[in-house]
PDB file of C-alpha atoms in Angstrom:
ATOM      1  CA  UNK Q  24     155.929 157.256  72.131  1.00  0.00           C
ATOM      2  CA  UNK Q  25     154.266 157.824  69.199  1.00  0.00           C
ATOM      3  CA  UNK Q  26     150.713 157.509  68.631  1.00  0.00           C
ATOM      4  CA  UNK Q  27     149.016 155.356  65.510  1.00  0.00           C
ATOM      5  CA  UNK Q  28     145.410 154.615  65.524  1.00  0.00           C
ATOM      6  CA  UNK Q  29     143.261 153.197  63.380  1.00  0.00           C
ATOM      7  CA  UNK Q  30     139.363 153.267  62.855  1.00  0.00           C
ATOM      8  CA  UNK Q  31     137.466 151.364  63.015  1.00  0.00           C
ATOM      9  CA  UNK Q  32     138.377 149.123  65.240  1.00  0.00           C
ATOM     10  CA  UNK Q  33     136.039 146.245  63.978  1.00  0.00           C
ATOM     11  CA  UNK Q  34     133.798 146.418  60.956  1.00  0.00           C
ATOM     12  CA  UNK Q  35     130.861 144.026  59.984  1.00  0.00           C
ATOM     13  CA  UNK Q  36     130.100 143.915  56.422  1.00  0.00           C
ATOM     14  CA  UNK Q  37     128.637 142.149  53.323  1.00  0.00           C
ATOM     15  CA  UNK Q  38     129.526 140.503  51.005  1.00  0.00           C
ATOM     16  CA  UNK Q  39     129.936 142.764  47.534  1.00  0.00           C
ATOM     17  CA  UNK Q  40     130.566 145.689  49.855  1.00  0.00           C
ATOM     18  CA  UNK Q  41     133.989 148.110  50.199  1.00  0.00           C
ATOM     19  CA  UNK Q  42     135.188 149.063  53.731  1.00  0.00           C
ATOM     20  CA  UNK Q  43     137.334 151.634  53.952  1.00  0.00           C
ATOM     21  CA  UNK Q  44     140.099 151.751  57.374  1.00  0.00           C
ATOM     22  CA  UNK Q  45     142.049 154.882  57.938  1.00  0.00           C
ATOM     23  CA  UNK Q  46     145.403 154.999  59.814  1.00  0.00           C
ATOM     24  CA  UNK Q  47     146.779 158.302  60.994  1.00  0.00           C
ATOM     25  CA  UNK Q  48     149.573 159.417  63.241  1.00  0.00           C
ATOM     26  CA  UNK Q  49     148.566 161.022  66.089  1.00  0.00           C
ATOM     27  CA  UNK Q  50     151.262 163.275  67.013  1.00  0.00           C
ATOM     28  CA  UNK Q  51     154.029 162.627  64.358  1.00  0.00           C
ATOM     29  CA  UNK Q  52     154.980 162.844  60.349  1.00  0.00           C
ATOM     30  CA  UNK Q  53     155.033 159.439  58.459  1.00  0.00           C
ATOM     31  CA  UNK Q  54     156.494 160.002  55.416  1.00  0.00           C
ATOM     32  CA  UNK Q  55     155.811 155.798  55.024  1.00  0.00           C
ATOM     33  CA  UNK Q  56     153.176 153.572  56.135  1.00  0.00           C
ATOM     34  CA  UNK Q  57     152.899 150.104  55.724  1.00  0.00           C
ATOM     35  CA  UNK Q  58     149.629 147.888  56.081  1.00  0.00           C
ATOM     36  CA  UNK Q  59     149.929 144.002  57.440  1.00  0.00           C
ATOM     37  CA  UNK Q  60     147.283 141.534  57.748  1.00  0.00           C
ATOM     38  CA  UNK Q  61     147.344 138.782  59.962  1.00  0.00           C
ATOM     39  CA  UNK Q  62     145.971 135.755  59.606  1.00  0.00           C
ATOM     40  CA  UNK Q  63     144.571 134.101  62.620  1.00  0.00           C
ATOM     41  CA  UNK Q  64     147.754 132.387  64.888  1.00  0.00           C
ATOM     42  CA  UNK Q  65     150.063 133.694  62.009  1.00  0.00           C
ATOM     43  CA  UNK Q  66     152.267 136.795  61.667  1.00  0.00           C
ATOM     44  CA  UNK Q  67     152.151 139.192  60.324  1.00  0.00           C
ATOM     45  CA  UNK Q  68     152.191 139.679  56.465  1.00  0.00           C
ATOM     46  CA  UNK Q  69     153.271 142.900  54.839  1.00  0.00           C
ATOM     47  CA  UNK Q  70     150.816 143.758  51.934  1.00  0.00           C
ATOM     48  CA  UNK Q  71     152.042 146.963  50.937  1.00  0.00           C
ATOM     49  CA  UNK Q  72     154.393 149.942  52.014  1.00  0.00           C
ATOM     50  CA  UNK Q  73     152.308 153.438  51.134  1.00  0.00           C
ATOM     51  CA  UNK Q  74     154.504 156.755  50.856  1.00  0.00           C
ATOM     52  CA  UNK Q  75     153.245 160.341  51.631  1.00  0.00           C
ATOM     53  CA  UNK Q  76     152.358 160.922  47.605  1.00  0.00           C
ATOM     54  CA  UNK Q  77     153.226 158.747  45.830  1.00  0.00           C
ATOM     55  CA  UNK Q  78     151.283 155.053  44.519  1.00  0.00           C
ATOM     56  CA  UNK Q  79     151.987 152.243  47.090  1.00  0.00           C
ATOM     57  CA  UNK Q  80     154.046 149.634  46.577  1.00  0.00           C
ATOM     58  CA  UNK Q  81     152.401 146.038  46.963  1.00  0.00           C
ATOM     59  CA  UNK Q  82     153.760 142.487  48.143  1.00  0.00           C
ATOM     60  CA  UNK Q  83     153.839 139.720  45.441  1.00  0.00           C
ATOM     61  CA  UNK Q  84     149.926 138.095  45.447  1.00  0.00           C
ATOM     62  CA  UNK Q  85     148.487 141.111  46.991  1.00  0.00           C
ATOM     63  CA  UNK Q  86     145.505 142.167  44.554  1.00  0.00           C
ATOM     64  CA  UNK Q  87     146.379 146.359  44.208  1.00  0.00           C
ATOM     65  CA  UNK Q  88     142.589 146.627  42.973  1.00  0.00           C
ATOM     66  CA  UNK Q  89     141.310 144.768  45.680  1.00  0.00           C
ATOM     67  CA  UNK Q  90     143.257 146.791  48.434  1.00  0.00           C
ATOM     68  CA  UNK Q  91     143.101 150.509  47.415  1.00  0.00           C
ATOM     69  CA  UNK Q  92     145.926 152.928  49.547  1.00  0.00           C
ATOM     70  CA  UNK Q  93     145.676 155.766  49.592  1.00  0.00           C
ATOM     71  CA  UNK Q  94     148.431 158.589  51.764  1.00  0.00           C
ATOM     72  CA  UNK Q  95     147.253 161.584  50.878  1.00  0.00           C
ATOM     73  CA  UNK Q  96     148.905 163.412  53.978  1.00  0.00           C
ATOM     74  CA  UNK Q  97     151.976 162.468  56.378  1.00  0.00           C
ATOM     75  CA  UNK Q  98     149.319 161.626  59.343  1.00  0.00           C
ATOM     76  CA  UNK Q  99     146.699 159.974  57.500  1.00  0.00           C
ATOM     77  CA  UNK Q 100     147.225 156.315  54.927  1.00  0.00           C
ATOM     78  CA  UNK Q 101     144.124 154.178  54.327  1.00  0.00           C
ATOM     79  CA  UNK Q 102     143.075 151.231  52.842  1.00  0.00           C
ATOM     80  CA  UNK Q 103     139.857 150.252  51.242  1.00  0.00           C
ATOM     81  CA  UNK Q 104     138.873 146.854  50.649  1.00  0.00           C
ATOM     82  CA  UNK Q 105     137.167 146.958  47.510  1.00  0.00           C
ATOM     83  CA  UNK Q 106     134.356 144.536  46.804  1.00  0.00           C
ATOM     84  CA  UNK Q 107     134.962 142.458  50.507  1.00  0.00           C
ATOM     85  CA  UNK Q 108     134.388 138.704  50.038  1.00  0.00           C
ATOM     86  CA  UNK Q 109     134.957 136.242  53.344  1.00  0.00           C
ATOM     87  CA  UNK Q 110     138.136 135.444  52.269  1.00  0.00           C
ATOM     88  CA  UNK Q 111     139.095 138.843  53.075  1.00  0.00           C
ATOM     89  CA  UNK Q 112     137.894 138.748  56.952  1.00  0.00           C
ATOM     90  CA  UNK Q 113     141.477 139.281  58.456  1.00  0.00           C
ATOM     91  CA  UNK Q 114     142.781 141.317  61.147  1.00  0.00           C
ATOM     92  CA  UNK Q 115     144.426 144.443  59.288  1.00  0.00           C
ATOM     93  CA  UNK Q 116     147.671 146.474  60.911  1.00  0.00           C
ATOM     94  CA  UNK Q 117     149.170 149.541  60.126  1.00  0.00           C
ATOM     95  CA  UNK Q 118     152.395 151.232  61.222  1.00  0.00           C
ATOM     96  CA  UNK Q 119     154.134 154.246  60.808  1.00  0.00           C
ATOM     97  CA  UNK Q 120     157.404 155.603  60.314  1.00  0.00           C
ATOM     98  CA  UNK Q 121     158.468 158.566  61.446  1.00  0.00           C
ATOM     99  CA  UNK Q 122     160.906 161.231  59.129  1.00  0.00           C
ATOM    100  CA  UNK Q 123     163.699 159.428  61.385  1.00  0.00           C
ATOM    101  CA  UNK Q 124     164.920 157.039  62.768  1.00  0.00           C
ATOM    102  CA  UNK Q 125     165.888 153.527  61.823  1.00  0.00           C
ATOM    103  CA  UNK Q 126     163.741 151.445  62.738  1.00  0.00           C
ATOM    104  CA  UNK Q 127     161.241 153.253  65.019  1.00  0.00           C
ATOM    105  CA  UNK Q 128     158.124 151.670  63.333  1.00  0.00           C
ATOM    106  CA  UNK Q 129     154.796 152.776  65.325  1.00  0.00           C
ATOM    107  CA  UNK Q 130     152.123 150.146  65.133  1.00  0.00           C
ATOM    108  CA  UNK Q 131     148.099 151.147  65.608  1.00  0.00           C
ATOM    109  CA  UNK Q 132     145.692 148.632  67.524  1.00  0.00           C
ATOM    110  CA  UNK Q 133     144.423 146.723  63.754  1.00  0.00           C
ATOM    111  CA  UNK Q 134     141.211 146.261  62.771  1.00  0.00           C
ATOM    112  CA  UNK Q 135     139.430 143.556  62.765  1.00  0.00           C
ATOM    113  CA  UNK Q 136     137.274 143.120  59.325  1.00  0.00           C
ATOM    114  CA  UNK Q 137     134.355 140.095  59.229  1.00  0.00           C
ATOM    115  CA  UNK Q 138     133.394 139.917  56.242  1.00  0.00           C
ATOM    116  CA  UNK Q 139     129.699 137.781  55.850  1.00  0.00           C
TER     117      UNK Q 139
ATOM    118  CA  UNK G  14     165.486 136.324  51.429  1.00  0.00           C
ATOM    119  CA  UNK G  15     165.424 137.560  54.868  1.00  0.00           C
ATOM    120  CA  UNK G  16     163.300 135.610  57.241  1.00  0.00           C
ATOM    121  CA  UNK G  17     162.799 134.812  60.775  1.00  0.00           C
ATOM    122  CA  UNK G  18     162.498 131.729  63.016  1.00  0.00           C
ATOM    123  CA  UNK G  19     161.365 131.713  66.112  1.00  0.00           C
ATOM    124  CA  UNK G  20     159.827 128.874  68.665  1.00  0.00           C
ATOM    125  CA  UNK G  21     156.403 127.152  68.053  1.00  0.00           C
ATOM    126  CA  UNK G  22     154.304 127.758  71.041  1.00  0.00           C
ATOM    127  CA  UNK G  23     151.985 128.093  73.295  1.00  0.00           C
ATOM    128  CA  UNK G  24     154.648 128.730  76.263  1.00  0.00           C
ATOM    129  CA  UNK G  25     152.542 127.979  79.496  1.00  0.00           C
ATOM    130  CA  UNK G  26     154.929 128.937  82.613  1.00  0.00           C
ATOM    131  CA  UNK G  27     154.068 129.142  86.125  1.00  0.00           C
ATOM    132  CA  UNK G  28     154.380 133.030  87.929  1.00  0.00           C
ATOM    133  CA  UNK G  29     158.097 133.399  88.537  1.00  0.00           C
ATOM    134  CA  UNK G  30     159.567 130.933  85.822  1.00  0.00           C
ATOM    135  CA  UNK G  31     162.436 131.595  83.586  1.00  0.00           C
ATOM    136  CA  UNK G  32     161.047 132.552  80.379  1.00  0.00           C
ATOM    137  CA  UNK G  33     163.160 132.012  76.783  1.00  0.00           C
ATOM    138  CA  UNK G  34     161.806 132.472  73.261  1.00  0.00           C
ATOM    139  CA  UNK G  35     163.823 131.452  70.641  1.00  0.00           C
ATOM    140  CA  UNK G  36     164.545 133.385  67.676  1.00  0.00           C
ATOM    141  CA  UNK G  37     166.939 133.155  64.793  1.00  0.00           C
ATOM    142  CA  UNK G  38     167.124 134.821  61.379  1.00  0.00           C
ATOM    143  CA  UNK G  39     168.226 134.634  57.852  1.00  0.00           C
ATOM    144  CA  UNK G  40     169.369 138.310  56.335  1.00  0.00           C
ATOM    145  CA  UNK G  41     172.191 139.628  54.314  1.00  0.00           C
ATOM    146  CA  UNK G  42     173.993 142.312  55.997  1.00  0.00           C
ATOM    147  CA  UNK G  43     173.782 143.608  59.332  1.00  0.00           C
ATOM    148  CA  UNK G  44     170.056 144.076  60.194  1.00  0.00           C
ATOM    149  CA  UNK G  45     168.401 145.220  63.354  1.00  0.00           C
ATOM    150  CA  UNK G  46     166.502 142.715  65.512  1.00  0.00           C
ATOM    151  CA  UNK G  47     163.457 143.485  67.665  1.00  0.00           C
ATOM    152  CA  UNK G  48     160.884 141.899  70.132  1.00  0.00           C
ATOM    153  CA  UNK G  49     157.028 143.277  69.379  1.00  0.00           C
ATOM    154  CA  UNK G  50     154.631 142.175  72.467  1.00  0.00           C
ATOM    155  CA  UNK G  51     151.048 141.769  71.482  1.00  0.00           C
ATOM    156  CA  UNK G  52     148.405 141.965  74.475  1.00  0.00           C
ATOM    157  CA  UNK G  53     144.915 140.928  73.711  1.00  0.00           C
ATOM    158  CA  UNK G  54     142.813 142.574  71.824  1.00  0.00           C
ATOM    159  CA  UNK G  55     145.461 145.300  71.525  1.00  0.00           C
ATOM    160  CA  UNK G  56     148.177 146.229  68.626  1.00  0.00           C
ATOM    161  CA  UNK G  57     151.938 145.552  68.240  1.00  0.00           C
ATOM    162  CA  UNK G  58     154.287 147.219  71.030  1.00  0.00           C
ATOM    163  CA  UNK G  59     157.752 147.660  70.894  1.00  0.00           C
ATOM    164  CA  UNK G  60     159.566 145.701  73.757  1.00  0.00           C
ATOM    165  CA  UNK G  61     162.792 146.127  72.939  1.00  0.00           C
ATOM    166  CA  UNK G  62     165.344 145.994  70.177  1.00  0.00           C
ATOM    167  CA  UNK G  63     169.108 145.785  69.258  1.00  0.00           C
ATOM    168  CA  UNK G  64     171.056 147.238  66.056  1.00  0.00           C
ATOM    169  CA  UNK G  65     174.439 145.594  66.300  1.00  0.00           C
ATOM    170  CA  UNK G  66     176.116 143.012  66.669  1.00  0.00           C
ATOM    171  CA  UNK G  67     176.480 142.150  70.855  1.00  0.00           C
ATOM    172  CA  UNK G  68     174.324 144.887  71.799  1.00  0.00           C
ATOM    173  CA  UNK G  69     171.709 143.705  74.503  1.00  0.00           C
ATOM    174  CA  UNK G  70     168.206 145.318  74.416  1.00  0.00           C
ATOM    175  CA  UNK G  71     166.532 145.166  77.455  1.00  0.00           C
ATOM    176  CA  UNK G  72     162.973 146.371  78.748  1.00  0.00           C
ATOM    177  CA  UNK G  73     160.996 145.937  81.426  1.00  0.00           C
ATOM    178  CA  UNK G  74     162.701 142.883  82.537  1.00  0.00           C
ATOM    179  CA  UNK G  75     162.961 141.263  79.349  1.00  0.00           C
ATOM    180  CA  UNK G  76     166.404 141.395  77.776  1.00  0.00           C
ATOM    181  CA  UNK G  77     167.792 139.563  74.277  1.00  0.00           C
ATOM    182  CA  UNK G  78     171.328 140.196  73.230  1.00  0.00           C
ATOM    183  CA  UNK G  79     171.962 140.495  69.887  1.00  0.00           C
ATOM    184  CA  UNK G  80     174.388 137.154  68.389  1.00  0.00           C
ATOM    185  CA  UNK G  81     175.278 137.470  65.040  1.00  0.00           C
ATOM    186  CA  UNK G  82     177.840 134.145  64.482  1.00  0.00           C
ATOM    187  CA  UNK G  83     174.572 132.199  65.874  1.00  0.00           C
ATOM    188  CA  UNK G  84     172.367 134.253  63.719  1.00  0.00           C
ATOM    189  CA  UNK G  85     170.298 134.433  66.975  1.00  0.00           C
ATOM    190  CA  UNK G  86     168.240 137.015  69.169  1.00  0.00           C
ATOM    191  CA  UNK G  87     166.368 135.041  72.294  1.00  0.00           C
ATOM    192  CA  UNK G  88     163.858 136.857  74.469  1.00  0.00           C
ATOM    193  CA  UNK G  89     164.778 135.931  78.043  1.00  0.00           C
ATOM    194  CA  UNK G  90     162.758 136.889  81.492  1.00  0.00           C
ATOM    195  CA  UNK G  91     164.416 135.740  85.045  1.00  0.00           C
ATOM    196  CA  UNK G  92     160.734 136.087  86.435  1.00  0.00           C
ATOM    197  CA  UNK G  93     157.539 136.233  84.386  1.00  0.00           C
ATOM    198  CA  UNK G  94     154.340 137.466  85.889  1.00  0.00           C
ATOM    199  CA  UNK G  95     151.051 136.939  84.802  1.00  0.00           C
ATOM    200  CA  UNK G  96     150.634 140.337  83.298  1.00  0.00           C
ATOM    201  CA  UNK G  97     153.535 138.690  80.518  1.00  0.00           C
ATOM    202  CA  UNK G  98     151.258 136.963  79.066  1.00  0.00           C
ATOM    203  CA  UNK G  99     150.838 137.843  75.396  1.00  0.00           C
ATOM    204  CA  UNK G 100     151.903 137.183  71.857  1.00  0.00           C
ATOM    205  CA  UNK G 101     155.187 137.576  71.101  1.00  0.00           C
ATOM    206  CA  UNK G 102     156.671 138.529  67.836  1.00  0.00           C
ATOM    207  CA  UNK G 103     160.605 138.397  66.771  1.00  0.00           C
ATOM    208  CA  UNK G 104     161.081 140.975  63.429  1.00  0.00           C
ATOM    209  CA  UNK G 105     164.429 142.228  61.617  1.00  0.00           C
ATOM    210  CA  UNK G 106     164.738 145.341  59.040  1.00  0.00           C
ATOM    211  CA  UNK G 107     167.012 144.691  56.671  1.00  0.00           C
ATOM    212  CA  UNK G 108     168.232 148.922  56.812  1.00  0.00           C
ATOM    213  CA  UNK G 109     166.214 151.588  57.358  1.00  0.00           C
ATOM    214  CA  UNK G 110     163.064 152.819  56.393  1.00  0.00           C
ATOM    215  CA  UNK G 111     161.954 148.746  55.215  1.00  0.00           C
ATOM    216  CA  UNK G 112     159.196 146.756  56.130  1.00  0.00           C
ATOM    217  CA  UNK G 113     159.579 144.690  58.895  1.00  0.00           C
ATOM    218  CA  UNK G 114     159.834 140.733  58.676  1.00  0.00           C
ATOM    219  CA  UNK G 115     158.040 139.159  61.689  1.00  0.00           C
ATOM    220  CA  UNK G 116     158.085 135.746  62.812  1.00  0.00           C
ATOM    221  CA  UNK G 117     155.330 133.622  63.758  1.00  0.00           C
ATOM    222  CA  UNK G 118     154.915 134.567  66.820  1.00  0.00           C
ATOM    223  CA  UNK G 119     155.057 133.007  70.322  1.00  0.00           C
ATOM    224  CA  UNK G 120     151.767 132.941  72.223  1.00  0.00           C
ATOM    225  CA  UNK G 121     153.173 132.663  76.081  1.00  0.00           C
ATOM    226  CA  UNK G 122     150.568 131.841  78.894  1.00  0.00           C
ATOM    227  CA  UNK G 123     151.388 132.450  82.971  1.00  0.00           C
ATOM    228  CA  UNK G 124     149.267 131.157  85.317  1.00  0.00           C
ATOM    229  CA  UNK G 125     149.261 132.233  88.617  1.00  0.00           C
TER     230      UNK G 125
END
């Protein structure tokens, strides 16, 4: 199947700093990428939908100025957590959808963010 | 809005036991239904899917049937192995190119 990578897999940062997480589709072009957040022992919560070349669509309650999403190309989307705080500590997962195929979302391995 | 409800975990089974993880959904229209699996320390992997009523998805000995009349998509496996220990997520997609709606996940532990 298609491969989606995320980098870094783990990051620890100090409160107030910004962290960038990359999501790449390695062997296919992704017109749409989704960013999810997963809390411990809970489900994935959709944060935003990212379409190549246009602004991301954020879910209700997600601060777009805090979670900056850039879908610069058909193979790369980035999520930047700005001025991170301990409550932003979480597991962030991206998924990518190719040019065709119903429900064919391919998930990255996730990024564990810990804000001290 | 659309939602998915799956049985609370954790579920602990002995090797070779029969597994059922219940999943029901609420959606308008005719969603596609999925089961994803998340092994420890890894990302989500698609386990199986069904795109219309009465379809049966199957993979690696797991199967689930799309039941429109009961709005259910229960996951079953006849004989679980220790390697099946993971978190299982039921999900739906309302239409193409829309984000998935996930259930809360069910943690399965299989002991030898």
